[in-house]
């Protein structure tokens, strides 16, 4: 049974950086499309970034490109999201997700992912 566990969230000030991590257990991350989503209070879950089938070509939400960086360490079954120059609008619960079967056209759709972590809270104060 695949499980995902995020960590690294916290409370930071505007302009700070933060890195969140996600460890996959019960499988090998190199076999999965891995993604990050976020959900702010009262809003829908939003795509942040993903690496389709471990190809190393990272897709980012247009609004976050340049500030957020997705990376993965398959030897450690871990993916990361480095977030720089954080803004209050980045406040959300950040979720890690995984899928072995989704197709490229569904990369940004939350319903395409079979596995989810519990989320980690990131709060950016102004």
Coordinates of N, CA and C in Angstrom, one line a residue:
X1 N 0.8 -1.2 0.0 CA 0.0 0.0 0.0 C 0.9 1.2 0.0
X2 N 0.7 2.1 -1.0 CA 1.5 3.3 -1.1 C 1.0 4.3 -0.1
X3 N 1.9 4.9 0.6 CA 1.6 6.0 1.5 C 2.5 7.2 1.2
X4 N 2.0 8.4 1.4 CA 2.8 9.6 1.3 C 2.7 10.4 2.6
X5 N 3.9 11.0 2.9 CA 3.9 11.7 4.2 C 4.7 13.0 3.9
X6 N 4.0 14.1 4.1 CA 4.6 15.5 3.9 C 5.2 16.0 5.2
X7 N 6.2 16.9 5.1 CA 6.7 17.5 6.3 C 7.4 18.8 5.8
X8 N 7.7 19.7 6.8 CA 8.4 20.9 6.5 C 7.6 22.2 6.4
X9 N 6.3 22.1 6.6 CA 5.5 23.3 6.6 C 5.8 24.1 7.9
X10 N 5.2 25.3 7.9 CA 5.4 26.2 9.1 C 4.9 27.6 8.8
X11 N 5.2 28.4 9.8 CA 4.8 29.9 9.7 C 6.1 30.7 9.4
X12 N 6.0 31.4 8.3 CA 7.1 32.3 7.9 C 6.6 33.6 7.5
X13 N 7.5 34.6 7.4 CA 7.2 35.9 7.0 C 7.3 36.1 5.5
X14 N 6.6 37.1 5.0 CA 6.7 37.5 3.6 C 8.1 37.6 3.1
X15 N 8.4 37.0 2.0 CA 9.8 37.0 1.4 C 10.7 35.9 1.8
X16 N 10.2 35.1 2.8 CA 11.0 34.0 3.3 C 11.0 32.8 2.3
X17 N 11.8 31.8 2.6 CA 11.9 30.6 1.8 C 11.5 29.4 2.7
X18 N 11.0 28.4 2.1 CA 10.6 27.2 2.8 C 10.7 26.0 1.9
X19 N 11.2 24.9 2.4 CA 11.2 23.6 1.6 C 10.3 22.6 2.3
X20 N 9.3 22.1 1.6 CA 8.5 21.0 2.1 C 8.9 19.7 1.4
X21 N 8.8 18.6 2.1 CA 9.2 17.3 1.6 C 8.1 16.3 1.6
X22 N 8.2 15.2 0.8 CA 7.2 14.2 0.8 C 7.9 12.8 0.6
X23 N 7.7 11.9 1.5 CA 8.3 10.6 1.4 C 7.3 9.6 1.0
X24 N 7.6 8.8 0.0 CA 6.7 7.8 -0.5 C 7.1 6.4 0.1
X25 N 6.2 5.7 0.7 CA 6.5 4.4 1.2 C 5.6 3.3 0.5
X26 N 6.0 2.1 0.5 CA 5.2 1.0 -0.1 C 5.4 0.9 -1.6
X27 N 6.4 1.6 -2.1 CA 6.7 1.5 -3.5 C 8.0 2.3 -3.9
X28 N 8.3 2.4 -5.1 CA 9.4 3.1 -5.6 C 9.0 4.4 -6.3
X29 N 9.4 5.5 -5.8 CA 9.0 6.8 -6.4 C 9.3 7.0 -7.9
X30 N 10.4 6.3 -8.3 CA 10.8 6.4 -9.7 C 9.7 5.8 -10.7
X31 N 8.8 5.1 -10.2 CA 7.7 4.5 -11.0 C 6.5 5.4 -11.0
X32 N 6.5 6.5 -10.3 CA 5.3 7.3 -10.2 C 5.5 8.7 -10.8
X33 N 4.4 9.2 -11.3 CA 4.2 10.6 -11.5 C 4.0 11.2 -10.1
X34 N 4.8 12.2 -9.8 CA 4.7 12.8 -8.4 C 4.3 14.3 -8.6
X35 N 3.5 14.8 -7.7 CA 3.0 16.2 -7.9 C 2.8 16.8 -6.5
X36 N 2.7 18.1 -6.6 CA 2.3 19.0 -5.4 C 1.1 19.8 -5.8
X37 N 0.2 19.8 -4.9 CA -1.0 20.6 -5.0 C -1.1 21.5 -3.7
X38 N -1.9 22.5 -3.7 CA -2.2 23.2 -2.5 C -3.7 23.6 -2.4
X39 N -4.1 23.8 -1.2 CA -5.5 24.2 -1.0 C -5.6 25.3 0.1
X40 N -6.1 26.4 -0.3 CA -6.3 27.5 0.6 C -7.7 27.4 1.2
X41 N -8.0 28.0 2.4 CA -9.3 27.9 3.0 C -10.4 28.4 2.0
X42 N -11.4 27.6 1.8 CA -12.5 28.1 1.0 C -12.3 28.0 -0.5
X43 N -11.2 27.4 -0.9 CA -10.8 27.4 -2.3 C -10.6 25.9 -2.7
X44 N -10.6 25.7 -4.0 CA -10.4 24.4 -4.6 C -8.9 24.0 -4.5
X45 N -8.7 22.7 -4.6 CA -7.3 22.3 -4.6 C -6.6 22.7 -5.9
X46 N -5.5 23.3 -5.9 CA -4.8 23.9 -7.0 C -3.5 23.2 -7.3
X47 N -3.3 22.9 -8.6 CA -2.0 22.3 -9.1 C -0.9 23.3 -8.8
X48 N 0.3 22.7 -8.3 CA 1.5 23.5 -8.1 C 2.6 23.1 -9.1
X49 N 2.9 21.8 -9.1 CA 4.0 21.3 -9.9 C 4.0 19.8 -10.0
X50 N 4.6 19.2 -11.0 CA 4.6 17.8 -11.2 C 5.7 17.3 -12.1
X51 N 6.1 16.1 -11.9 CA 7.1 15.5 -12.7 C 6.5 14.2 -13.3
X52 N 6.1 14.3 -14.6 CA 5.4 13.2 -15.3 C 6.3 12.0 -15.4
X53 N 5.9 10.9 -14.8 CA 6.6 9.6 -15.0 C 8.1 9.6 -14.8
X54 N 8.5 10.6 -13.9 CA 10.0 10.6 -13.6 C 10.8 11.0 -14.8
X55 N 10.2 11.7 -15.7 CA 11.0 12.1 -16.9 C 11.9 13.3 -16.7
X56 N 11.7 14.0 -15.5 CA 12.5 15.1 -15.2 C 12.2 16.4 -15.9
X57 N 11.0 16.4 -16.6 CA 10.6 17.6 -17.2 C 9.4 18.2 -16.4
X58 N 9.7 19.1 -15.5 CA 8.8 19.6 -14.5 C 7.8 20.6 -15.1
X59 N 6.5 20.3 -14.8 CA 5.5 21.2 -15.2 C 5.1 22.1 -13.9
X60 N 5.0 23.4 -14.1 CA 4.6 24.3 -13.0 C 3.4 25.0 -13.4
X61 N 2.6 25.4 -12.3 CA 1.6 26.3 -12.5 C 2.2 27.7 -12.9
X62 N 1.6 28.3 -13.9 CA 2.1 29.5 -14.5 C 2.4 30.6 -13.5
X63 N 1.5 30.7 -12.5 CA 1.6 31.8 -11.6 C 2.7 31.6 -10.5
X64 N 3.2 30.3 -10.5 CA 4.3 30.0 -9.5 C 5.6 29.8 -10.1
X65 N 5.7 29.8 -11.4 CA 6.9 29.5 -12.1 C 8.0 30.6 -11.7
X66 N 9.2 30.2 -11.4 CA 10.2 31.1 -11.1 C 10.4 31.3 -9.6
X67 N 9.4 31.0 -8.8 CA 9.5 31.1 -7.3 C 9.6 29.7 -6.7
X68 N 8.9 28.7 -7.3 CA 8.8 27.4 -6.7 C 9.6 26.4 -7.6
X69 N 10.3 25.5 -6.9 CA 11.1 24.5 -7.6 C 10.8 23.1 -7.1
X70 N 10.4 22.2 -8.0 CA 10.2 20.8 -7.7 C 11.4 20.0 -7.9
X71 N 11.7 19.1 -7.0 CA 12.8 18.2 -7.3 C 12.5 16.8 -6.6
X72 N 13.3 15.8 -7.0 CA 13.0 14.5 -6.4 C 14.4 13.8 -6.2
X73 N 14.4 13.0 -5.2 CA 15.5 12.1 -4.9 C 15.0 10.7 -4.8
X74 N 15.1 10.0 -6.0 CA 14.4 8.6 -6.0 C 15.1 7.6 -5.1
X75 N 16.4 7.8 -4.8 CA 17.1 6.9 -3.9 C 16.5 7.0 -2.5
X76 N 15.9 8.2 -2.2 CA 15.3 8.4 -0.9 C 13.8 8.3 -1.0
X77 N 13.3 8.0 -2.2 CA 11.8 8.0 -2.3 C 11.2 9.3 -1.9
X78 N 11.8 10.4 -2.2 CA 11.4 11.7 -1.7 C 11.3 12.7 -2.8
X79 N 10.3 13.6 -2.7 CA 10.2 14.7 -3.6 C 10.1 16.0 -2.7
X80 N 10.5 17.1 -3.3 CA 10.6 18.3 -2.5 C 10.0 19.4 -3.3
X81 N 9.6 20.4 -2.6 CA 9.1 21.7 -3.2 C 9.8 22.8 -2.5
X82 N 10.7 23.5 -3.2 CA 11.4 24.6 -2.6 C 10.6 25.9 -3.0
X83 N 10.2 26.7 -2.0 CA 9.4 27.8 -2.2 C 10.2 29.1 -1.8
X84 N 10.4 30.0 -2.7 CA 11.1 31.2 -2.4 C 10.2 32.4 -2.5
X85 N 10.7 33.5 -1.9 CA 10.0 34.8 -1.9 C 8.5 34.6 -1.6
X86 N 8.2 33.9 -0.5 CA 6.8 33.6 -0.2 C 5.9 34.8 0.0
X87 N 4.7 34.7 -0.4 CA 3.7 35.8 -0.2 C 2.5 35.3 0.6
X88 N 1.8 36.2 1.3 CA 0.6 35.7 2.0 C -0.4 34.9 1.2
X89 N -0.4 35.1 -0.1 CA -1.3 34.4 -1.0 C -0.9 32.9 -1.1
X90 N 0.3 32.6 -0.7 CA 0.8 31.2 -0.8 C 0.4 30.4 0.4
X91 N -0.3 31.0 1.4 CA -0.8 30.3 2.6 C -1.8 29.3 2.1
X92 N -1.5 28.0 2.5 CA -2.4 26.9 2.1 C -1.9 25.6 2.8
X93 N -2.7 24.6 2.7 CA -2.2 23.2 3.0 C -1.6 22.7 1.7
X94 N -0.3 22.2 1.8 CA 0.4 21.7 0.6 C 0.3 20.2 0.7
X95 N -0.2 19.6 -0.4 CA -0.3 18.1 -0.5 C 0.6 17.5 -1.6
X96 N 1.1 16.4 -1.3 CA 1.9 15.6 -2.2 C 0.9 14.5 -2.8
X97 N 1.1 14.2 -4.0 CA 0.3 13.1 -4.6 C 1.1 12.3 -5.6
X98 N 0.6 11.1 -5.9 CA 1.3 10.2 -6.8 C 0.3 9.4 -7.6
X99 N 0.8 9.0 -8.8 CA 0.0 8.2 -9.7 C 0.9 7.4 -10.6
X100 N 0.5 6.1 -10.9 CA 1.3 5.3 -11.9 C 0.6 5.3 -13.2
X101 N -0.6 5.8 -13.3 CA -1.4 5.5 -14.5 C -1.9 6.7 -15.2
X102 N -1.7 7.9 -14.6 CA -2.3 9.1 -15.3 C -1.6 9.4 -16.6
X103 N -2.4 10.0 -17.5 CA -1.8 10.4 -18.8 C -1.4 11.9 -18.7
X104 N -0.6 12.3 -19.6 CA 0.0 13.7 -19.6 C -1.1 14.7 -19.6
X105 N -2.1 14.5 -20.3 CA -3.2 15.6 -20.4 C -3.9 15.8 -19.1
X106 N -3.8 14.8 -18.2 CA -4.5 14.9 -16.9 C -3.5 15.3 -15.7
X107 N -2.3 15.7 -16.1 CA -1.3 15.9 -15.1 C -1.7 16.9 -14.0
X108 N -2.5 17.9 -14.4 CA -2.9 19.0 -13.5 C -4.2 18.8 -12.8
X109 N -4.8 17.6 -13.0 CA -6.1 17.3 -12.4 C -6.0 16.5 -11.1
X110 N -6.5 17.0 -10.0 CA -6.4 16.3 -8.7 C -7.0 14.9 -8.8
X111 N -8.1 14.8 -9.6 CA -8.8 13.5 -9.6 C -8.0 12.4 -10.3
X112 N -6.9 12.8 -11.0 CA -6.1 11.8 -11.7 C -5.1 11.1 -10.7
X113 N -5.0 11.5 -9.5 CA -4.0 11.0 -8.6 C -4.7 10.0 -7.6
X114 N -4.1 8.8 -7.5 CA -4.7 7.8 -6.6 C -4.2 8.0 -5.2
X115 N -3.0 8.5 -5.0 CA -2.4 8.6 -3.6 C -2.2 10.0 -3.2
X116 N -2.5 10.3 -1.9 CA -2.3 11.6 -1.4 C -1.8 11.5 0.0
X117 N -1.0 12.5 0.4 CA -0.5 12.6 1.7 C -1.6 13.4 2.6
X118 N -1.2 13.6 3.8 CA -2.2 14.3 4.7 C -2.1 15.8 4.7
X119 N -1.0 16.3 4.0 CA -0.8 17.7 3.8 C 0.0 18.3 4.9
X120 N 0.6 19.4 4.6 CA 1.4 20.2 5.5 C 1.1 21.7 5.4
X121 N 0.8 22.3 6.5 CA 0.3 23.7 6.5 C 1.5 24.7 6.3
X122 N 1.3 25.6 5.3 CA 2.3 26.7 5.1 C 1.5 28.0 5.3
X123 N 2.0 28.8 6.3 CA 1.3 30.0 6.5 C 2.4 31.1 6.4
X124 N 2.0 32.1 5.6 CA 2.9 33.3 5.3 C 2.3 34.5 5.9
X125 N 3.0 35.1 6.8 CA 2.4 36.3 7.5 C 2.9 37.6 6.7
X126 N 2.1 38.6 6.7 CA 2.5 39.8 6.1 C 3.2 40.8 7.0

